[in-house]
Amino acid sequence: MGKRRAGRELLRSLSKKQKKHLREFGEEHPFYDKVFACCFIGCYCCCCLHLCFSFQSEDSDKSSAESDSEAEVEQVSGYHKLLATLKTSPESESEEEEDESESEEAEESEAEVDSEGSQEAGEGEGGEEDKNDVPEEEEGSLSFPMLPTATAEQMLSQGQADGTDTSCDPRHGAIEEFTDVKHESEFSLETNFMEEESGDYNADRRESDPFKQHMDKELEEKEIEKMSTLPKTSSQSQWPRLGQLIFSSTLEKHKILKADKEVDVKQLHLHKPLESTWPKVNKQFLSAVDKPTDSSFTPLQRELFCIMNSYWDLFYPERNALTNGEEIRHAYCLHALNHVLKANAQVLSNNARRRDRKPGTDTDDHRDQGLTRPKVLMIVPFRECALRIVHILISLLEVNDKKKIDVSNKKRFKGEFGSDPEEKPPNLKRPEDYEAVFAGNIDDHFRIGVAILQKSMRLYAPFYSSDIIIASPLGIRTVIGAEGEKKRDFDFLSSIEILIIDQADIYLMQNWEHVLHLMKHINLLPLDSHGVDFSRVRMLNLNNWCKYYRQTLLFSALQDPQINSVFNKHCFNYTGQVAVRNVPLTGSISHVVVQLPHVFRRLEADSVTSVIDARFQFFIDKVLPEYRDAIMSHTLIYVPSYFDYVRLRNYFKKEDLNFTHICEYTKKAAVCRARRFFLKGEKQFLLFTERFHFYKRYTIKGIRNLIFYELPTYSHFYSEICNMLKATDSGVDATWTCTVLYSKYDAQKLAAVVGIDRTAQMLQSKKNVHLFVTGEI
């Protein structure tokens, strides 16, 4: 603390011109260096600097050697290192020759220095690397090469240079890029070696490791061509917990996995220390099981991890935030961390082999890396999800309470990803599933790089120095950018080996285009080499075949055509795909508690693209005329798609209908007015979007007639909206109606509402279906 305080005092004592030099060249001016001040007081000329260089070149070499031997940073002056590479120009300018314009620039530089180099945080959350701007050298001035380990921002940001966290301090402001020189060397894969206690990764038991079998398999060009042209062959299997599974693959028929009733942790090829930490971390879920047959996994985790650990692509559409959400999160965190530790251990072990090899020895067998370092990409919707993932990763790396792992920048992470309990509005009654989904910090624009090396973890690592990237679709989209933008980057996605998309259904309520944009830019050849050693790059990466080795894990709360499309069209794993396809026997209509007649009206369409126009035409021609009468007042029209909502709103305005509307973009005051007008009957129709209901879950009072313009994305929304009819106590018995529009392309949504048996009957019949239900069908 004393050294840092002294550094700050020294910074305050600098003049404007000294700070200007510090800002431009990243070092103190040689005139004010303490080493030379006693010998060359007031001397700033070319010959003196030559003398200084001759006297101190040997000392600077010694300083560099001490720095390489892990000496403390404070013991070696950065200027000593700079002197070793000092260049002089033929002419030199004295301080007296600086004009007024330079003085004005010095004042501006002082203002920037006083703010300690803080910048806008627009791209700061991602930790992606941006090259420092090097100022142009003035004619006749000394040329000071920029040191890679000491920039002006690092020196001025005292806490960052010392490896401490200062980003949450309001005095420092926002930081565009997190730079941590100390931890950069500690987490470098190129300069570290395998610790002896970690064991030799190339031991004999590694031969049966699923990681080695998957990554070391060499595909042939005819197999790649086969996967690109031929359709997949499918087979079914019934598992005790997951239910109906569909296995599909393009290559020769694989042996279908069988669910293990009991799993021995030692047989899973988990990397140390995961074998000992996983049972402790997962203990909270095992206590909820009545009679656990396995001491390490719940029945659901056991079957999911069996598929994950075999490197199949997986689509699980039954994730529930209330019941199994955390179980699933722990399972895929274990798999991702196990993959990263094995991959890094392989690199560190080969580093030692290359160091000890004899000169002239062929090193082609040491191909163990991708074109870029990031291996795992986790897409989650909110910051709270990223916070929980990091906590799980930390707990999996801590063997016991005495051996805490070193987590750099933990304070900053907690401040930016944690939540303030006081921010939550009190006395808000929402469904339990709503509370579970929107718990904690629900900001949806974030990204963070995580580097893991042996027994340490580095948060806010630059993307190209990270092993795991955790981001939201919006956060990753702003980095990828769009075609034509000057500042965009997606090279860090080139060598992703595991892609995890959790809670995919929520992205339907955010912006699904971000997910599609990501899938188009993943596993592409990078535009820059980024300093990679091509002698260590796997041939599969050099051949641009990484997408055929990438494992995709997709978790959702529902089956949706858009989610199915991503799994079917953007997943090319040569091992194959596994999809859980359980059909709902009973639908959410069984949870409707009011006596309500349900009329399902079928519309005809020739294709999926034409169903949008067909539905609109069917609605305005056959449905809306029945509700124009004043008797059919208090009619709520539930519209899942925002585009359909805008189309209906414009039509209602054109026809001068008595209506009001609420969408996700409606201001709070306008929402209150619309609800009041609808309750009092001053407005006959209320257009209501699904995304508004998803984010707010308001109870709309005054509903007497319901029209589902399209079936809800979430099946339980159907029963929630229907049960709103009982929210109004008008004192008289009202005649309630409910009309639902559907087509043959809505089979999945229809089955989730009415059940699979009723769906089959409704799709075969072209007549309208009338259901009068107050309980199960």
XYZ file of N, CA and C in Angstrom, residues 200-334:
405
model
N 0.514 -36.281 -15.225
C 0.817 -36.220 -16.654
C -0.449 -36.488 -17.438
N -0.851 -35.501 -18.237
C -2.087 -35.671 -19.001
C -1.943 -36.742 -20.066
N -0.755 -37.040 -20.502
C -0.555 -38.031 -21.548
C -0.382 -39.429 -20.989
N -0.948 -39.695 -19.852
C -0.852 -41.023 -19.252
C -1.675 -42.016 -20.050
N -1.539 -43.282 -19.712
C -2.199 -44.337 -20.485
C -3.712 -44.253 -20.381
N -4.194 -43.802 -19.247
C -5.653 -43.778 -19.073
C -6.313 -42.747 -19.976
N -5.520 -41.872 -20.552
C -6.085 -40.869 -21.426
C -6.573 -41.466 -22.741
N -6.095 -42.630 -23.108
C -6.467 -43.220 -24.386
C -7.969 -43.460 -24.486
N -8.614 -43.774 -23.384
C -10.059 -44.026 -23.388
C -10.865 -42.789 -23.025
N -10.214 -41.658 -22.918
C -10.883 -40.416 -22.556
C -11.758 -39.950 -23.710
N -13.042 -39.641 -23.458
C -13.911 -39.133 -24.542
C -13.379 -37.851 -25.166
N -12.722 -37.008 -24.386
C -12.146 -35.775 -24.930
C -11.103 -36.093 -25.996
N -10.211 -37.017 -25.699
C -9.173 -37.382 -26.658
C -9.782 -38.067 -27.883
N -10.727 -38.957 -27.655
C -11.331 -39.678 -28.771
C -12.056 -38.726 -29.716
N -12.700 -37.701 -29.144
C -13.457 -36.782 -29.987
C -12.539 -35.817 -30.737
N -11.577 -35.211 -30.034
C -10.740 -34.183 -30.637
C -9.629 -34.764 -31.516
N -9.214 -35.990 -31.246
C -8.103 -36.569 -32.006
C -8.541 -37.335 -33.251
N -9.842 -37.523 -33.413
C -10.313 -38.233 -34.594
C -10.053 -37.382 -35.836
N -9.443 -37.978 -36.821
C -9.127 -37.278 -38.061
C -10.152 -37.655 -39.130
N -10.978 -36.673 -39.485
C -11.976 -36.893 -40.520
C -11.329 -36.813 -41.896
N -11.928 -37.484 -42.837
C -11.462 -37.441 -44.217
C -12.372 -36.523 -45.027
N -11.873 -36.089 -46.162
C -12.642 -35.152 -46.984
C -13.947 -35.764 -47.486
N -13.941 -37.042 -47.746
C -15.175 -37.679 -48.216
C -16.223 -37.708 -47.105
N -15.773 -37.807 -45.847
C -16.717 -37.771 -44.731
C -17.291 -36.367 -44.557
N -16.456 -35.356 -44.736
C -16.951 -33.980 -44.654
C -17.968 -33.709 -45.762
N -17.677 -34.182 -46.945
C -18.603 -34.003 -48.068
C -19.904 -34.758 -47.820
N -19.788 -35.899 -47.203
C -20.975 -36.693 -46.890
C -21.866 -35.971 -45.891
N -21.272 -35.360 -44.876
C -22.057 -34.641 -43.870
C -22.690 -33.379 -44.449
N -22.086 -32.827 -45.488
C -22.602 -31.600 -46.076
C -23.726 -31.842 -47.070
N -23.824 -33.043 -47.602
C -24.788 -33.302 -48.677
C -25.879 -34.295 -48.294
N -25.534 -35.349 -47.581
C -26.495 -36.412 -47.298
C -27.354 -36.082 -46.086
N -28.589 -36.567 -46.062
C -29.445 -36.338 -44.891
C -29.026 -37.229 -43.722
N -29.519 -36.880 -42.556
C -29.174 -37.632 -41.356
C -30.109 -38.827 -41.185
N -29.569 -39.869 -40.635
C -30.377 -41.040 -40.280
C -30.700 -40.973 -38.795
N -31.926 -41.345 -38.458
C -32.394 -41.182 -37.078
C -32.821 -42.515 -36.481
N -32.768 -42.578 -35.185
C -33.235 -43.739 -34.428
C -33.737 -43.255 -33.078
N -34.608 -44.026 -32.469
C -35.234 -43.623 -31.218
C -34.759 -44.500 -30.072
N -34.850 -43.918 -28.887
C -34.496 -44.648 -27.682
C -35.287 -44.085 -26.511
N -35.630 -44.927 -25.583
C -36.403 -44.511 -24.409
C -35.509 -44.585 -23.176
N -35.330 -43.445 -22.510
C -34.518 -43.399 -21.296
C -35.418 -43.167 -20.090
N -35.009 -43.661 -18.917
C -35.887 -43.573 -17.733
C -36.279 -42.155 -17.356
N -35.329 -41.205 -17.392
C -35.611 -39.850 -16.931
C -35.864 -38.881 -18.071
N -35.073 -38.934 -19.099
C -35.243 -38.002 -20.218
C -36.432 -38.360 -21.089
N -36.783 -39.626 -21.152
C -37.919 -40.043 -21.956
C -37.520 -40.391 -23.380
N -38.309 -39.902 -24.339
C -38.098 -40.223 -25.745
C -36.932 -39.419 -26.314
N -35.904 -40.133 -26.820
C -34.737 -39.496 -27.414
C -34.646 -39.856 -28.886
N -34.264 -38.869 -29.693
C -34.037 -39.066 -31.123
C -32.543 -38.886 -31.397
N -31.879 -39.972 -31.791
C -30.471 -39.926 -32.154
C -30.375 -39.797 -33.676
N -29.593 -38.837 -34.140
C -29.440 -38.638 -35.584
C -27.982 -38.384 -35.912
N -27.537 -38.928 -37.066
C -26.159 -38.761 -37.508
C -26.091 -38.999 -39.009
N -25.109 -38.372 -39.641
C -24.913 -38.530 -41.086
C -23.921 -39.636 -41.400
N -22.892 -39.771 -40.579
C -21.880 -40.801 -40.802
C -22.432 -42.172 -40.462
N -21.579 -43.178 -40.574
C -22.036 -44.539 -40.327
C -22.735 -44.618 -38.975
N -23.643 -45.547 -38.878
C -24.515 -45.631 -37.729
C -23.710 -45.816 -36.447
N -23.909 -44.895 -35.525
C -23.192 -44.967 -34.264
C -23.916 -45.877 -33.282
N -23.175 -46.319 -32.345
C -23.763 -47.109 -31.267
C -24.580 -46.188 -30.379
N -25.861 -46.497 -30.230
C -26.751 -45.643 -29.449
C -26.400 -45.764 -27.972
N -26.359 -44.612 -27.323
C -26.033 -44.598 -25.901
C -27.146 -45.235 -25.096
N -26.759 -45.818 -23.999
C -27.710 -46.384 -23.057
C -27.563 -45.659 -21.729
N -28.682 -45.440 -21.083
C -28.661 -44.719 -19.807
C -28.074 -45.612 -18.720
N -27.090 -45.085 -18.017
C -26.485 -45.815 -16.913
C -27.297 -45.589 -15.645
N -27.597 -46.673 -14.967
C -28.344 -46.551 -13.727
C -27.480 -45.967 -12.610
N -26.201 -46.185 -12.696
C -25.282 -45.675 -11.680
C -23.968 -45.318 -12.358
N -23.388 -44.217 -11.959
C -22.170 -43.725 -12.581
C -21.084 -43.597 -11.528
N -19.934 -44.149 -11.814
C -18.773 -43.982 -10.963
C -17.983 -42.771 -11.457
N -17.731 -41.830 -10.560
C -17.056 -40.602 -10.953
C -15.692 -40.904 -11.567
N -15.017 -41.906 -11.082
C -13.679 -42.221 -11.580
C -13.710 -42.737 -13.015
N -14.848 -43.233 -13.450
C -14.961 -43.746 -14.814
C -15.358 -42.668 -15.829
N -15.615 -41.460 -15.352
C -16.045 -40.386 -16.237
C -14.875 -39.606 -16.815
N -13.655 -39.942 -16.409
C -12.454 -39.252 -16.886
C -12.503 -37.766 -16.561
N -12.971 -37.445 -15.349
C -12.966 -36.056 -14.921
C -11.550 -35.635 -14.582
N -11.234 -34.417 -14.900
C -9.910 -33.894 -14.599
C -9.827 -33.527 -13.116
N -8.658 -33.769 -12.530
C -8.475 -33.368 -11.151
C -8.534 -31.845 -11.077
N -9.118 -31.253 -10.030
C -9.678 -31.874 -8.825
C -11.182 -32.119 -8.890
N -11.756 -32.187 -10.100
C -13.211 -32.277 -10.229
C -13.777 -33.543 -9.613
N -12.983 -34.617 -9.586
C -13.471 -35.866 -9.007
C -13.846 -35.705 -7.539
N -13.123 -34.851 -6.833
C -13.395 -34.664 -5.405
C -14.342 -33.494 -5.142
N -14.324 -32.475 -5.989
C -15.159 -31.295 -5.727
C -16.592 -31.462 -6.212
N -16.820 -32.214 -7.290
C -18.171 -32.322 -7.843
C -19.177 -32.894 -6.844
N -18.896 -34.006 -6.136
C -19.889 -34.498 -5.171
C -20.238 -33.475 -4.103
N -19.283 -32.644 -3.690
C -19.564 -31.634 -2.671
C -20.421 -30.508 -3.237
N -20.099 -30.065 -4.441
C -20.849 -28.965 -5.050
C -22.278 -29.382 -5.371
N -22.439 -30.621 -5.789
C -23.760 -31.108 -6.225
C -24.586 -31.698 -5.094
N -24.092 -31.621 -3.886
C -24.759 -32.255 -2.748
C -26.135 -31.661 -2.497
N -26.316 -30.380 -2.790
C -27.591 -29.714 -2.525
C -28.740 -30.328 -3.315
N -28.482 -30.855 -4.495
C -29.543 -31.459 -5.310
C -29.758 -32.921 -4.946
N -28.728 -33.572 -4.446
C -28.873 -34.972 -4.058
C -29.746 -35.124 -2.828
N -29.774 -34.112 -1.967
C -30.593 -34.189 -0.755
C -32.076 -34.173 -1.069
N -32.456 -33.633 -2.242
C -33.867 -33.590 -2.631
C -34.353 -34.909 -3.203
N -33.428 -35.803 -3.563
C -33.799 -37.103 -4.110
C -34.137 -38.047 -2.966
N -35.239 -38.781 -3.105
C -35.684 -39.657 -2.027
C -34.640 -40.725 -1.700
N -34.314 -41.540 -2.666
C -33.316 -42.589 -2.489
C -32.325 -42.515 -3.635
N -31.314 -41.682 -3.493
C -30.355 -41.529 -4.589
C -29.562 -42.804 -4.812
N -29.607 -43.305 -6.038
C -28.813 -44.495 -6.380
C -27.382 -44.130 -6.715
N -27.138 -42.849 -6.923
C -25.816 -42.373 -7.292
C -25.400 -41.313 -6.283
N -24.191 -41.376 -5.821
C -23.705 -40.445 -4.809
C -23.213 -39.139 -5.403
N -23.264 -38.998 -6.724
C -22.702 -37.810 -7.365
C -23.688 -37.059 -8.241
N -24.629 -37.751 -8.887
C -25.535 -37.137 -9.850
C -26.983 -37.453 -9.490
N -27.858 -36.500 -9.810
C -29.282 -36.791 -9.776
C -29.627 -37.605 -11.027
N -30.774 -38.258 -11.054
C -31.131 -39.031 -12.267
C -31.099 -38.196 -13.547
N -31.580 -36.943 -13.479
C -31.552 -36.088 -14.658
C -30.127 -35.725 -15.035
N -29.305 -35.350 -14.075
C -27.919 -34.990 -14.365
C -27.134 -36.172 -14.919
N -27.397 -37.344 -14.403
C -26.657 -38.529 -14.842
C -26.876 -38.792 -16.322
N -28.125 -38.709 -16.754
C -28.422 -38.980 -18.160
C -27.950 -37.837 -19.063
N -28.102 -36.594 -18.603
C -27.623 -35.463 -19.397
C -26.106 -35.492 -19.537
N -25.409 -35.765 -18.434
C -23.950 -35.756 -18.495
C -23.423 -36.943 -19.293
N -24.167 -38.023 -19.312
C -23.767 -39.163 -20.143
C -23.720 -38.757 -21.609
N -24.680 -37.946 -22.045
C -24.701 -37.462 -23.430
C -23.628 -36.397 -23.642
N -23.518 -35.461 -22.698
C -22.519 -34.397 -22.825
C -21.111 -34.975 -22.898
N -20.804 -35.881 -21.992
C -19.450 -36.418 -21.892
C -19.080 -37.278 -23.095
N -20.072 -37.697 -23.877
C -19.815 -38.449 -25.105
C -19.725 -37.524 -26.318
N -19.862 -36.228 -26.088
C -19.697 -35.188 -27.108
C -20.733 -35.283 -28.231
N -21.961 -35.656 -27.872
C -23.090 -35.514 -28.787
C -23.662 -34.117 -28.638
N -24.239 -33.586 -29.714
C -25.057 -32.378 -29.595
C -26.327 -32.732 -28.844
N -26.823 -31.807 -28.041
C -27.974 -32.098 -27.190
C -28.973 -30.956 -27.251
N -30.240 -31.307 -27.431
C -31.340 -30.352 -27.326
C -32.308 -30.862 -26.271
N -32.411 -30.116 -25.169
C -33.296 -30.492 -24.069
C -34.346 -29.394 -23.892
N -35.598 -29.612 -24.318
C -36.614 -28.557 -24.303
C -37.513 -28.562 -23.059
N -37.040 -29.154 -21.963
C -37.879 -29.242 -20.763
C -37.206 -28.596 -19.564
N -36.405 -27.586 -19.826
C -35.761 -26.873 -18.725
C -36.791 -26.000 -18.018
N -36.809 -26.063 -16.711
C -37.776 -25.307 -15.925
C -37.023 -24.542 -14.852
N -37.206 -23.232 -14.822
C -36.474 -22.401 -13.868
C -36.835 -22.730 -12.422
N -38.032 -23.269 -12.200
C -38.465 -23.583 -10.842
C -37.953 -24.932 -10.354
N -37.812 -25.892 -11.252
C -37.525 -27.262 -10.821
C -36.100 -27.704 -11.147
N -35.759 -27.797 -12.416
C -34.497 -28.432 -12.786
C -33.477 -27.464 -13.387
N -33.745 -26.169 -13.365
C -32.848 -25.216 -14.006
C -31.443 -25.236 -13.427
N -31.326 -25.213 -12.108
C -30.005 -25.195 -11.474
C -29.296 -26.535 -11.606
N -30.038 -27.627 -11.600
C -29.426 -28.945 -11.832
C -28.718 -28.978 -13.189
N -29.413 -28.491 -14.197
C -28.855 -28.500 -15.549
C -27.652 -27.571 -15.627
N -27.741 -26.401 -14.997
C -26.619 -25.457 -15.035
C -25.362 -26.074 -14.414
N -25.512 -26.770 -13.303
C -24.361 -27.416 -12.676
C -23.775 -28.493 -13.586
N -24.640 -29.217 -14.285
C -24.152 -30.307 -15.135
C -23.339 -29.769 -16.306
N -23.823 -28.737 -16.992
C -23.050 -28.262 -18.145
C -21.832 -27.454 -17.716
N -21.859 -26.861 -16.519
C -20.641 -26.205 -16.014
C -19.555 -27.232 -15.732
N -19.945 -28.366 -15.186
C -18.976 -29.438 -14.951
C -18.366 -29.907 -16.262
